[in-house]
PDB file of C-alpha atoms in Angstrom:
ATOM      1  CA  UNK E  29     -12.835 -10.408  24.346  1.00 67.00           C
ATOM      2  CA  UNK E  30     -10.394  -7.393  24.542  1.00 74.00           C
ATOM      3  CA  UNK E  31     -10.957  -3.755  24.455  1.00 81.00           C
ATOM      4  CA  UNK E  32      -9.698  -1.634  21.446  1.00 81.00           C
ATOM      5  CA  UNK E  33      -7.148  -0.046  23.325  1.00 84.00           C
ATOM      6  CA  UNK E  34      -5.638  -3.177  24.270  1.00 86.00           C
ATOM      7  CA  UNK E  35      -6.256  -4.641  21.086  1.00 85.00           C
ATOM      8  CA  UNK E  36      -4.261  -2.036  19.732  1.00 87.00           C
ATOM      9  CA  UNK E  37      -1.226  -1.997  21.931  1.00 89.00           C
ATOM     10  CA  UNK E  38      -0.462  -5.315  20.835  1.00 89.00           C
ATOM     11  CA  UNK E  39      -1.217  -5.043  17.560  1.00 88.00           C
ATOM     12  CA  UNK E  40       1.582  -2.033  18.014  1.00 90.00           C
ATOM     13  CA  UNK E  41       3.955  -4.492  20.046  1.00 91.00           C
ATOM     14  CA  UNK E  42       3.551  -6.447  16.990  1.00 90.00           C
ATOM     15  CA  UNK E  43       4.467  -3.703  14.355  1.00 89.00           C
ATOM     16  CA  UNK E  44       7.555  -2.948  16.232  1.00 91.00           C
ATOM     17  CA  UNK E  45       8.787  -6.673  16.398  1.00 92.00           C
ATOM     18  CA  UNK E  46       8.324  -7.106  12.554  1.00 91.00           C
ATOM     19  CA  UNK E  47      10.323  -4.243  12.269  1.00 91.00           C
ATOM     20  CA  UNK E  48      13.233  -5.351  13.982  1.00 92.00           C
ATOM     21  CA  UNK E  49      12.792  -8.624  12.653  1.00 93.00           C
ATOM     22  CA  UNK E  50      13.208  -7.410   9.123  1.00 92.00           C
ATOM     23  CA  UNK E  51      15.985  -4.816  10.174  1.00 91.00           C
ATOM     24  CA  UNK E  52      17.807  -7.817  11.597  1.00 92.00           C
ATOM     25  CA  UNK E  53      17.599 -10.281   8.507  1.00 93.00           C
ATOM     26  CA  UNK E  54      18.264  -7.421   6.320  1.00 90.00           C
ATOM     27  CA  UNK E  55      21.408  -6.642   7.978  1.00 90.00           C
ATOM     28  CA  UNK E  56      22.777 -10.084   8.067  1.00 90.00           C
ATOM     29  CA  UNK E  57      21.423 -10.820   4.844  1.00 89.00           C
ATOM     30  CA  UNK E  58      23.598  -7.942   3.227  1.00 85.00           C
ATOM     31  CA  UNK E  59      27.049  -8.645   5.739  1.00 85.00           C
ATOM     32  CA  UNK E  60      26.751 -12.574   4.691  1.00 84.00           C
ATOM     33  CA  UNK E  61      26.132 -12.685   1.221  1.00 81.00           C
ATOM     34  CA  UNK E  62      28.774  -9.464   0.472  1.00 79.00           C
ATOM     35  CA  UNK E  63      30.958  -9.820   3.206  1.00 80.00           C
ATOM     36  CA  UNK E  64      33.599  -7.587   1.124  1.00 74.00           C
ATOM     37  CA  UNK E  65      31.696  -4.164   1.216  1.00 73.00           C
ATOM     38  CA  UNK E  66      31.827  -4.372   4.999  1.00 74.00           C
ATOM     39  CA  UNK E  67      35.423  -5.093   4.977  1.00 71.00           C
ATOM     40  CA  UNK E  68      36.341  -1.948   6.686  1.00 76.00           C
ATOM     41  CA  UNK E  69      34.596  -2.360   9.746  1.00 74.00           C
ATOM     42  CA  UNK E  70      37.062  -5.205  11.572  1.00 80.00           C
ATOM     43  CA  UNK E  71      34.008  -5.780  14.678  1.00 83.00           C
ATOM     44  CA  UNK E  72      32.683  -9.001  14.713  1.00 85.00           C
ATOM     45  CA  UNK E  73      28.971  -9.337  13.058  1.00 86.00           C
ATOM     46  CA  UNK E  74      27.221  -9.227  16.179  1.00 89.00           C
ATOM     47  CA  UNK E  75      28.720  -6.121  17.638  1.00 90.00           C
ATOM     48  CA  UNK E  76      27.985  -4.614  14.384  1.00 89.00           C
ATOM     49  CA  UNK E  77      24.685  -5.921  14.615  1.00 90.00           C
ATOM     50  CA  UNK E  78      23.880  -4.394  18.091  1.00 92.00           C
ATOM     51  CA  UNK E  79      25.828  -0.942  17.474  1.00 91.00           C
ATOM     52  CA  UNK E  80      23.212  -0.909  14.064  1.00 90.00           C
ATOM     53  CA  UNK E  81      19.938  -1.760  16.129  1.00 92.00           C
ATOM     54  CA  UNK E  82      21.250   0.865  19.065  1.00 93.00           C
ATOM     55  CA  UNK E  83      21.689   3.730  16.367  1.00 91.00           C
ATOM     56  CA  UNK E  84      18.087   2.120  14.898  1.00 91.00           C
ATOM     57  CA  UNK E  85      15.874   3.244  17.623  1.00 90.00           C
ATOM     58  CA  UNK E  86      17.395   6.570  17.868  1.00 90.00           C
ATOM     59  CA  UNK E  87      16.317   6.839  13.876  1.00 90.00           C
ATOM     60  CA  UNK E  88      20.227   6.976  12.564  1.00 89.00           C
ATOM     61  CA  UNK E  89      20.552   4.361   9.750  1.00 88.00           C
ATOM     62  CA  UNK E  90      24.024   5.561   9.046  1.00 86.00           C
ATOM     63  CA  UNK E  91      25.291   7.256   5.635  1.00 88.00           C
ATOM     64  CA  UNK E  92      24.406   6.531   2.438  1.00 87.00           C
ATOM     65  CA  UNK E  93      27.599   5.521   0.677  1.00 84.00           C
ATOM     66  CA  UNK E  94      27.528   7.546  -2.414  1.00 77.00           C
ATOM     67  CA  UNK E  95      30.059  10.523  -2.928  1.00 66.00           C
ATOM     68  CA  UNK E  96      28.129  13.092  -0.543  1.00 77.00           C
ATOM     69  CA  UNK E  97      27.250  10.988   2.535  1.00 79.00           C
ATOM     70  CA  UNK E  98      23.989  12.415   3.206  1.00 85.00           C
ATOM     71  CA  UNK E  99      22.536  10.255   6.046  1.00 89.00           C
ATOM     72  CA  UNK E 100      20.402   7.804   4.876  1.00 90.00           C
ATOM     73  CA  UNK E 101      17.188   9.499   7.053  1.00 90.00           C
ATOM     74  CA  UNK E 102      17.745  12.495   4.761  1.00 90.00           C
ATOM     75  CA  UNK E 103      16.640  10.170   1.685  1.00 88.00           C
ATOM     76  CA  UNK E 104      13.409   9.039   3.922  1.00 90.00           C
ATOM     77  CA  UNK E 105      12.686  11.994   5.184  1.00 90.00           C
ATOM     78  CA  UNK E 106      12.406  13.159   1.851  1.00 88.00           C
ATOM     79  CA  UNK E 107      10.566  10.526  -0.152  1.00 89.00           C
ATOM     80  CA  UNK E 108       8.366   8.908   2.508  1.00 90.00           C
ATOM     81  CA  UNK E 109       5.495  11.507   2.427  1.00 90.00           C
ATOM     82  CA  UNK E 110       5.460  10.861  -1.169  1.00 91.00           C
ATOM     83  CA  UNK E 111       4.804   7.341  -0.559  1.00 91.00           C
ATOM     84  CA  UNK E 112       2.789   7.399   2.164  1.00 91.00           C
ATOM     85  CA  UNK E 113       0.399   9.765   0.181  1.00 91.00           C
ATOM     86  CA  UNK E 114       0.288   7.336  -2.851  1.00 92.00           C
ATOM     87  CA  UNK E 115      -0.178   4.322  -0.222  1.00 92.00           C
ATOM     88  CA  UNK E 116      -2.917   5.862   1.449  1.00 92.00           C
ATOM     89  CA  UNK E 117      -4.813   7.109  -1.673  1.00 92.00           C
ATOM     90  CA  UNK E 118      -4.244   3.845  -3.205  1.00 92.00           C
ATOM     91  CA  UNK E 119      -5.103   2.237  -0.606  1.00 92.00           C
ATOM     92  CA  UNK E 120      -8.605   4.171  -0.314  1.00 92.00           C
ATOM     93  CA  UNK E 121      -9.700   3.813  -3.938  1.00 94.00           C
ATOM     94  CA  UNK E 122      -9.232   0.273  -4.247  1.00 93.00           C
ATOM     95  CA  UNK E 123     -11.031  -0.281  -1.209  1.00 92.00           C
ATOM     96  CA  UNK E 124     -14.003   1.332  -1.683  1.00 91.00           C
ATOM     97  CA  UNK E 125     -14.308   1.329  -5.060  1.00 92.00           C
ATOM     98  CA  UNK E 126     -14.241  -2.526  -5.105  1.00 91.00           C
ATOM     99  CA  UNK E 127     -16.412  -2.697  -1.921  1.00 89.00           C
ATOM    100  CA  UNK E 128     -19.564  -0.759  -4.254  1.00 88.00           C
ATOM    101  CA  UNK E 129     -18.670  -2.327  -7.287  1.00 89.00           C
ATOM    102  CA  UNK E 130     -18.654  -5.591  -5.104  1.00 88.00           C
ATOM    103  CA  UNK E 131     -22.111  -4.635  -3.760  1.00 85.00           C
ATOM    104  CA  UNK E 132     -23.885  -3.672  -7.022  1.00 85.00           C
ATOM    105  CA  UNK E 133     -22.563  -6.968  -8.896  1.00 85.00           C
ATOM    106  CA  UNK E 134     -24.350  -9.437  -5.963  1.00 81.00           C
ATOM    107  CA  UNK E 135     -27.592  -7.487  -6.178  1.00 79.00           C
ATOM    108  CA  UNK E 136     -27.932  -7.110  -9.699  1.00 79.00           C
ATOM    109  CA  UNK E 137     -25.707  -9.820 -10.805  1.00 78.00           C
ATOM    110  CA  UNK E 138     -27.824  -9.673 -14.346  1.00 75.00           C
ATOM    111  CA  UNK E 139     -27.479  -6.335 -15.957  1.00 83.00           C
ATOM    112  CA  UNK E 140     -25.296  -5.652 -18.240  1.00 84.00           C
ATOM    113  CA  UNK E 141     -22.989  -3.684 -16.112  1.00 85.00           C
ATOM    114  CA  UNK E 142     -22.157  -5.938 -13.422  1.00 86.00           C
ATOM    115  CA  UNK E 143     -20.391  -7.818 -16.498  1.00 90.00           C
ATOM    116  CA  UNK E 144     -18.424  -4.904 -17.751  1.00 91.00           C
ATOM    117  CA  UNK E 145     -17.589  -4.378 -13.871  1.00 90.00           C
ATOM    118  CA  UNK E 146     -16.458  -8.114 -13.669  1.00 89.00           C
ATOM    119  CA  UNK E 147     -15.042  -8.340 -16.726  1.00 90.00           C
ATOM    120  CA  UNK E 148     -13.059  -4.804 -15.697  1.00 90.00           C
ATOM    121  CA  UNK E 149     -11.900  -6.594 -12.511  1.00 90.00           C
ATOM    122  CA  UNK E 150     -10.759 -10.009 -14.102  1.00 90.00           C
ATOM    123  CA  UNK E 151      -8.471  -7.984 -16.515  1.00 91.00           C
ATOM    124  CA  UNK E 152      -6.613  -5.584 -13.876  1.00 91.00           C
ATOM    125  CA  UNK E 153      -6.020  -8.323 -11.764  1.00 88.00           C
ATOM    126  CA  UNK E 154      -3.889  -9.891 -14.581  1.00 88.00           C
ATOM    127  CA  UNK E 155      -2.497  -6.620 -16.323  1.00 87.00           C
ATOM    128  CA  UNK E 156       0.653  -5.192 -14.439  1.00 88.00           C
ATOM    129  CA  UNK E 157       0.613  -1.510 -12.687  1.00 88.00           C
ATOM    130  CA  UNK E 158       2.961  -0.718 -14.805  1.00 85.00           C
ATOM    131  CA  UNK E 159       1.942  -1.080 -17.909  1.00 87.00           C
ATOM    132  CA  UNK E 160      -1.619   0.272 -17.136  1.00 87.00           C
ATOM    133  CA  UNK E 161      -0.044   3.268 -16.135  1.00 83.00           C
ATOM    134  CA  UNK E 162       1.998   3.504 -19.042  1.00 83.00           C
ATOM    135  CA  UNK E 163      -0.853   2.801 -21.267  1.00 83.00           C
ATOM    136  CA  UNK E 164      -2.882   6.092 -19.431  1.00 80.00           C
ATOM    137  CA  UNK E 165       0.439   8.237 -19.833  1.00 78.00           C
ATOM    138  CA  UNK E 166       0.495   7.685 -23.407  1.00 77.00           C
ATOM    139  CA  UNK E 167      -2.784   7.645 -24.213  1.00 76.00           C
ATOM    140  CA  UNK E 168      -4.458  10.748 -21.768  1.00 70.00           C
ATOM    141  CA  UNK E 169      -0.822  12.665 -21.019  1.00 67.00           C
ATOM    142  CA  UNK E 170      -1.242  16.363 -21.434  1.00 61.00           C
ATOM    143  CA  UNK E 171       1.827  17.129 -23.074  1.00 62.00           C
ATOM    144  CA  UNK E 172       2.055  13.811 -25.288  1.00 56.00           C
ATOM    145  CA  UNK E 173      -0.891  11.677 -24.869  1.00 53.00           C
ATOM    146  CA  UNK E 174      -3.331  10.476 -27.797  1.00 57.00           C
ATOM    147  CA  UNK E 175      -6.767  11.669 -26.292  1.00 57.00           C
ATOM    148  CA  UNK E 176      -4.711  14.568 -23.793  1.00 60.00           C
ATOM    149  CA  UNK E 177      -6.348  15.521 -20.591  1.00 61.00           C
ATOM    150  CA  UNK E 178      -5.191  19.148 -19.244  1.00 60.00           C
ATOM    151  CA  UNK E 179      -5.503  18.103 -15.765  1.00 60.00           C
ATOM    152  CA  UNK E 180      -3.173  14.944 -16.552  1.00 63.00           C
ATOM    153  CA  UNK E 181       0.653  15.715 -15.689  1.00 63.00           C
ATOM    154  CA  UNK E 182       3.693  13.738 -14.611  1.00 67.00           C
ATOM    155  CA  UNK E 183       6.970  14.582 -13.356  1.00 67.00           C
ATOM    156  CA  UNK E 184       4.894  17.771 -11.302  1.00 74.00           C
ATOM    157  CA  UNK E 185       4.803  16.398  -7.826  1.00 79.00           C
ATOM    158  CA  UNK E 186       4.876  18.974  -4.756  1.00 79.00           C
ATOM    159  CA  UNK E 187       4.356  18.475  -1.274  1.00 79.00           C
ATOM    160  CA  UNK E 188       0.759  18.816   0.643  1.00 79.00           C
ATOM    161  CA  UNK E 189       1.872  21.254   2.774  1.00 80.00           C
ATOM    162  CA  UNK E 190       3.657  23.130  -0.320  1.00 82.00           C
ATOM    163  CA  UNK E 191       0.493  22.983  -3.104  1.00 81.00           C
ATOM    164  CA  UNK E 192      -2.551  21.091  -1.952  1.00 85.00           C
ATOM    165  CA  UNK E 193      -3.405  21.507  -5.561  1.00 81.00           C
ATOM    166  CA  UNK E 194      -0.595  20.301  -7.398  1.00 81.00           C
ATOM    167  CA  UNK E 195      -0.113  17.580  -4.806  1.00 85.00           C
ATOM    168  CA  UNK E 196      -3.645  16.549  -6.036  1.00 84.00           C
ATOM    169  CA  UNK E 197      -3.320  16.504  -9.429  1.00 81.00           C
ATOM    170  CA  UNK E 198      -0.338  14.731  -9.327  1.00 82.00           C
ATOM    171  CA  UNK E 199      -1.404  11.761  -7.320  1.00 87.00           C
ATOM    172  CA  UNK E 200      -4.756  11.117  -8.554  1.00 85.00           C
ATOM    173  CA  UNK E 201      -4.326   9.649 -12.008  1.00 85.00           C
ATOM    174  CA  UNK E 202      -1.715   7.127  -9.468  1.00 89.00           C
ATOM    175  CA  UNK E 203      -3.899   6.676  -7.350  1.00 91.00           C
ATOM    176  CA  UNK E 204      -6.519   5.221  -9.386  1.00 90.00           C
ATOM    177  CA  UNK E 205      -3.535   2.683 -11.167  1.00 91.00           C
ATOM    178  CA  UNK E 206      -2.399   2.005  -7.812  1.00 92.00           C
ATOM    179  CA  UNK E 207      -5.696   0.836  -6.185  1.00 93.00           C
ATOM    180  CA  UNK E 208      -7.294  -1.096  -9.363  1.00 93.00           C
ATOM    181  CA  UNK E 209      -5.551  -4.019  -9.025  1.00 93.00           C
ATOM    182  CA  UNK E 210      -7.168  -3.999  -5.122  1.00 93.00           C
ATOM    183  CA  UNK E 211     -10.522  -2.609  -6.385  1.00 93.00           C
ATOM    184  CA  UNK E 212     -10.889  -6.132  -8.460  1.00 93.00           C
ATOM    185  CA  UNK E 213      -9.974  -8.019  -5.687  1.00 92.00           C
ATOM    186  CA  UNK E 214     -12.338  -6.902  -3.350  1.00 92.00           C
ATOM    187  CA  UNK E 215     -15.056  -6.826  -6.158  1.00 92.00           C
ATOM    188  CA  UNK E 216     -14.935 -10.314  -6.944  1.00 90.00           C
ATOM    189  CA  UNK E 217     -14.413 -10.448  -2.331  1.00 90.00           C
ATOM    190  CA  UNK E 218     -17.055  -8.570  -1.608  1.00 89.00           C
ATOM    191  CA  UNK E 219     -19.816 -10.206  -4.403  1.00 87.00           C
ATOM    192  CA  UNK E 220     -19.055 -13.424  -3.241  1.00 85.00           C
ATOM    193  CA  UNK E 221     -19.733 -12.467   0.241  1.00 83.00           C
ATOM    194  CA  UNK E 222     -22.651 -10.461  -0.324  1.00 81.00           C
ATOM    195  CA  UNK E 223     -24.389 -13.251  -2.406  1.00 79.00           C
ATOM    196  CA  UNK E 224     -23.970 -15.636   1.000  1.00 77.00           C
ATOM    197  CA  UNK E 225     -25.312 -12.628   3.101  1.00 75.00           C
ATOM    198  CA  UNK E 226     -28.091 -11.875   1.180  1.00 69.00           C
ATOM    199  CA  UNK E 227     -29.594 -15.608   1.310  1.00 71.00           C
ATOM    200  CA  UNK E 228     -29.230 -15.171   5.288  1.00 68.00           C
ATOM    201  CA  UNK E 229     -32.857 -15.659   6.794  1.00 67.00           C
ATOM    202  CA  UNK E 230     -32.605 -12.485   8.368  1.00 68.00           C
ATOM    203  CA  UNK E 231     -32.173 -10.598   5.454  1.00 67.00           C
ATOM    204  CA  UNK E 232     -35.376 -12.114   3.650  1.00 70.00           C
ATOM    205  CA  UNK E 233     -37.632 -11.325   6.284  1.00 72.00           C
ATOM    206  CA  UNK E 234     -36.533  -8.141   6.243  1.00 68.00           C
ATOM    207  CA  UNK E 235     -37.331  -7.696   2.646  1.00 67.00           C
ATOM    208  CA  UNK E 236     -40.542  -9.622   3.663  1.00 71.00           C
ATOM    209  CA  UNK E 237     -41.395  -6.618   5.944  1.00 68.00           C
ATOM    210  CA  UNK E 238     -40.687  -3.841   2.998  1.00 66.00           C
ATOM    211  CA  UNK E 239     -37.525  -2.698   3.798  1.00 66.00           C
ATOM    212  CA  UNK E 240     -35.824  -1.402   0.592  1.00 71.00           C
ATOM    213  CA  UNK E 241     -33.323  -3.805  -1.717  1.00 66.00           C
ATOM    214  CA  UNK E 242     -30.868  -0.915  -1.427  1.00 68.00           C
ATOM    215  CA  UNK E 243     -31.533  -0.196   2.529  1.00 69.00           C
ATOM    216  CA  UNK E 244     -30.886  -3.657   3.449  1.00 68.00           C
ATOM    217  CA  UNK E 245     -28.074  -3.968   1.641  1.00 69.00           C
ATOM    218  CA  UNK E 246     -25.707  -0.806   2.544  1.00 66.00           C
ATOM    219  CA  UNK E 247     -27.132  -1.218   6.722  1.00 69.00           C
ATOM    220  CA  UNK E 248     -26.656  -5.149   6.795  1.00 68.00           C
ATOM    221  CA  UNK E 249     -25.571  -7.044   4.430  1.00 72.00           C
ATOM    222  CA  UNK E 250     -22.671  -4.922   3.469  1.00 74.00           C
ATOM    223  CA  UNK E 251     -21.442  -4.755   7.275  1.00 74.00           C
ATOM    224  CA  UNK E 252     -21.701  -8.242   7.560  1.00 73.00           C
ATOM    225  CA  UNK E 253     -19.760  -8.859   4.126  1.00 76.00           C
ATOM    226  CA  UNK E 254     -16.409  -6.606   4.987  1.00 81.00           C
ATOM    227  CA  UNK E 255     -14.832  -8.769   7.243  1.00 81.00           C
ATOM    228  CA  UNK E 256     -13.277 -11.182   4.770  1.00 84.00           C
ATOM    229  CA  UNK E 257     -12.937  -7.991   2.214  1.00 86.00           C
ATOM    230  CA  UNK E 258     -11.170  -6.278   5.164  1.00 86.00           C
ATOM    231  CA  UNK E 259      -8.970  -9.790   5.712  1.00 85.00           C
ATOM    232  CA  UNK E 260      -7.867 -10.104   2.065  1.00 87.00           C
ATOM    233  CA  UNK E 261      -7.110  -6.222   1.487  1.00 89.00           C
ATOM    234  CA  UNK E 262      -4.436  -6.535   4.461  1.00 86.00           C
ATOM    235  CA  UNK E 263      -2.985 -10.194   3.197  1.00 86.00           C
ATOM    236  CA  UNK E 264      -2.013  -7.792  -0.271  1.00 88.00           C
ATOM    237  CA  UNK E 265      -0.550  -5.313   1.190  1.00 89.00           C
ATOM    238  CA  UNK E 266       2.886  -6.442   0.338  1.00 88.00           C
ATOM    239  CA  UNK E 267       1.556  -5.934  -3.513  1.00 89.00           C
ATOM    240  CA  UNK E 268       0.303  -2.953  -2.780  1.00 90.00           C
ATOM    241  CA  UNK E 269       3.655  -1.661  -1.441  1.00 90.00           C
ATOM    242  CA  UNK E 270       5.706  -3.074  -4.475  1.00 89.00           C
ATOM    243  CA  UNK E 271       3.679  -1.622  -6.809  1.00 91.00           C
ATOM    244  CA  UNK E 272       4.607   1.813  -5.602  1.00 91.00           C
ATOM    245  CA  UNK E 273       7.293   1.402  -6.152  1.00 88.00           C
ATOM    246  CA  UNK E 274       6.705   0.763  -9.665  1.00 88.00           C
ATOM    247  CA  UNK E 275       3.771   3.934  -9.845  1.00 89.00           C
ATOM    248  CA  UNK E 276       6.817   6.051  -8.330  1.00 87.00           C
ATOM    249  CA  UNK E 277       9.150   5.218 -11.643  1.00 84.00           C
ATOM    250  CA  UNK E 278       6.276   5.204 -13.640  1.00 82.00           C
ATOM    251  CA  UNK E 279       4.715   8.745 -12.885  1.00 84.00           C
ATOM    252  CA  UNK E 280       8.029  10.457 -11.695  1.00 82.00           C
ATOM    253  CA  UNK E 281       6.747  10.379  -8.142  1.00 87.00           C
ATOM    254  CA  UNK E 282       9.697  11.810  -5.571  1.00 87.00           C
ATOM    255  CA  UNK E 283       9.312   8.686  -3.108  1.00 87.00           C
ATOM    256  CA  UNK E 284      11.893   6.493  -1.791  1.00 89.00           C
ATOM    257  CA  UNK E 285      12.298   4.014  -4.318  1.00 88.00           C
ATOM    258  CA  UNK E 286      13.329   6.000  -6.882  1.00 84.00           C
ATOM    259  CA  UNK E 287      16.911   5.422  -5.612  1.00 82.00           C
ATOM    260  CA  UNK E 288      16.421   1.366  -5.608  1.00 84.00           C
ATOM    261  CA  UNK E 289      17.855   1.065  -8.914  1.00 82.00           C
ATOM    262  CA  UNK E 290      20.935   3.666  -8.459  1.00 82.00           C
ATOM    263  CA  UNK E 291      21.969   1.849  -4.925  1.00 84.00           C
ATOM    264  CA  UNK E 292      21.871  -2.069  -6.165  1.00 84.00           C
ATOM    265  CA  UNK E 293      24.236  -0.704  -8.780  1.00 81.00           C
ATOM    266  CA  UNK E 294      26.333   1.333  -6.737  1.00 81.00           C
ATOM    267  CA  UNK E 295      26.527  -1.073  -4.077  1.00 81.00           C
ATOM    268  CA  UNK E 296      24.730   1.324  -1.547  1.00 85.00           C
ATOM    269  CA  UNK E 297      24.134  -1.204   0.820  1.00 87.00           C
ATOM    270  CA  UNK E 298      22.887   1.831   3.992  1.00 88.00           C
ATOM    271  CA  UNK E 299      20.503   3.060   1.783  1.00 89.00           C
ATOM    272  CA  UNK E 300      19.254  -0.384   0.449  1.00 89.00           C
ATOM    273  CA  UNK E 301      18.813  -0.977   4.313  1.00 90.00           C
ATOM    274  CA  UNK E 302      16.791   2.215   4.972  1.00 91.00           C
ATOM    275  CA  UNK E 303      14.942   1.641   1.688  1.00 91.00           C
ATOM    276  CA  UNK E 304      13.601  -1.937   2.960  1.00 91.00           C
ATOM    277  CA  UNK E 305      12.650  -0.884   6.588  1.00 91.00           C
ATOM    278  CA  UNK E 306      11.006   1.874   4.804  1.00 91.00           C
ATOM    279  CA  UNK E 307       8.786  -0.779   2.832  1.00 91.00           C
ATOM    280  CA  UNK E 308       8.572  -3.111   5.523  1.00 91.00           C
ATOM    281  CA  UNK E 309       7.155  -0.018   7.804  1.00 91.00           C
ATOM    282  CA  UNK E 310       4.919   0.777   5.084  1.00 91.00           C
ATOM    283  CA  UNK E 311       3.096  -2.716   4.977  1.00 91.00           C
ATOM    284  CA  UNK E 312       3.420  -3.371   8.778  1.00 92.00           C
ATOM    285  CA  UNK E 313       1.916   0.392   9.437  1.00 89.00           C
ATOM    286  CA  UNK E 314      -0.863  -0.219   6.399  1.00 88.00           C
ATOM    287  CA  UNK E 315      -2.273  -3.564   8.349  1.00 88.00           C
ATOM    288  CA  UNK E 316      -2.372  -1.772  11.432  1.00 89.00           C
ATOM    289  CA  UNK E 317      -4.674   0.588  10.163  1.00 88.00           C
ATOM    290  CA  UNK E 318      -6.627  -2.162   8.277  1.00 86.00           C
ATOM    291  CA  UNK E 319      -6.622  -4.326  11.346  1.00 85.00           C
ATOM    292  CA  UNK E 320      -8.032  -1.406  13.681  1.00 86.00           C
ATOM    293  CA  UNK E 321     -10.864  -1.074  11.224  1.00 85.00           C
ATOM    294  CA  UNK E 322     -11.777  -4.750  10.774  1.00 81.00           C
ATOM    295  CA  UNK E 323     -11.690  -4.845  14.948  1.00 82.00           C
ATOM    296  CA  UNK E 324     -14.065  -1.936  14.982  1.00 81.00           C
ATOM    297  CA  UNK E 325     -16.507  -3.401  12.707  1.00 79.00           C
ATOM    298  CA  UNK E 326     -16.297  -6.900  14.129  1.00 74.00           C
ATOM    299  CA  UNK E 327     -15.502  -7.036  17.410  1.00 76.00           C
ATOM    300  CA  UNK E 328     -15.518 -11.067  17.109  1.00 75.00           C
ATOM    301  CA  UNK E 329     -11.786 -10.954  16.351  1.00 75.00           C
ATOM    302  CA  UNK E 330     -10.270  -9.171  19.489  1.00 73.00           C
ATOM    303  CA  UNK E 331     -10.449 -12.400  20.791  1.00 69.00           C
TER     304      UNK E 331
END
């Protein structure tokens, strides 16, 4: 079994090979299919490919093609924390909120709630981001909404570092539409795991012996039940990085992505490059982080 630290370092050596990977089908994706945009440049594909990767590592993606020429690490610089914020909080809430909700639907998997939670999850796996954040904007909006909520604003996003406050109350209502879709996946993840856990020998003599329902759950049966919730939330973090990019048009969020639609029709093909190593840097990073934790709770798969 490997250490962490060397567990790590590949799983980094990984990162960076996906990233290249997808920089390098990206660019010949966009010289071969419109070989006419490039038509200025008269190097042959491959020196254009290694001049691109060269100017890569030193974090120069070239100009964006629209009628200023900012350089397209301008745009990232100024979207990513944006995204990375939503990501993360996303990420967070659907987590844990469909780890307990998970938990409390294989222990008490008669009350009344535990439907309402499962019937919760089975619809906001099918209904898109979009729409549910739509719905809340219309219905909860401060300035517009049905049932308004003061606290509830769009189009009001500022920087961490500019208004912790603002930043907040900008993200959370996104946050929560981000990470249900997640939160019902590892629900229905997490109470099919606990249910095998709980039937574990173990387990039952340790309710034999008086330990607490509750105690036994949260200090054994939940450890043991993360690994496959753990598995499945990095296998959808592709989704999870699409859909913010949906949340972003959705809420007015300054990310990124909010230039997608403006480059495919301008042609922008730079900044449609920087745009998908953004995403793929996103997901690739996101696992990372979801694969450290998994290795710290179960060692098993350092192997």
């Amino acid at each position: 079994m490997r250490s962490l630290p060397v567990f790590i370092l590949s799983r980094l050596l990984s990162v960076v090979a996906v990233v290249l990977a997808v920089a390098v089908i990206t660019f010949l994706t966009l010289h071969l299919l419109r070989p006419e945009a490039w038509s200025f440049d008269h190097r042959s594909l491959p020196a254009q490919l290694w001049d691109y990767l060269t100017h890569l590592v030193r974090y120069d993606l070239g100009r964006s093609w629209d009628s200023q020429g900012h350089p397209v690490t301008e745009f990232l610089n100024q979207g990513l924390p944006a995204d990375l914020s939503l990501l993360a909080g996303g990420l967070v809430f659907g987590t844990i909120a469909g780890m307990a909700g998970g938990a409390v639907c294989a222990i008490r998997p008669a009350r009344w709630y535990t439907r309402i939670l499962e019937g919760a999850a089975a619809f906001f796996l099918c209904a898109p981001v979009y729409w549910v954040g739509l719905m809340l904007i219309l219905t909860f909006g401060a300035d517009f909404g049905l049932l308004p909520i003061p606290g509830f604003v769009i189009n009001q996003y500022e920087g961490l570092s500019q208004n912790p406050a603002r930043w907040l109350q900008a993200l959370i209502v996104p946050w929560i539409v981000l990470g249900l879709p997640l939160a019902a996946l590892c629900l229905r993840m997490t109470r099919a795991a606990m249910t095998d856990v709980l039937d574990e020998d173990y387990l039952r003599t340790a309710l034999a012996k008086g330990l607490r329902e509750r105690t036994v759950a949260r200090r054994h049966a939940m450890p043991a039940a993360s690994s496959p919730v753990l598995t499945l939330v990095g296998v959808n973090m592709a989704t999870l990085v699409t859909n913010v990019v949906l949340i972003e048009h959705a809420f007015s969020i300054p990310g990124v992505f909010r230039f997608t639609t403006k480059a495919m029709d301008d042609g922008n093909f730079p900044l449609l490059q920087g745009m998908t190593l953004a995403a793929a840097v996103m997901v690739v990073g996101a696992n990372l982080i979801v694969d450290i934790i998994h290795a710290v709770i179960d060692p098993t798969i350092r192997t």
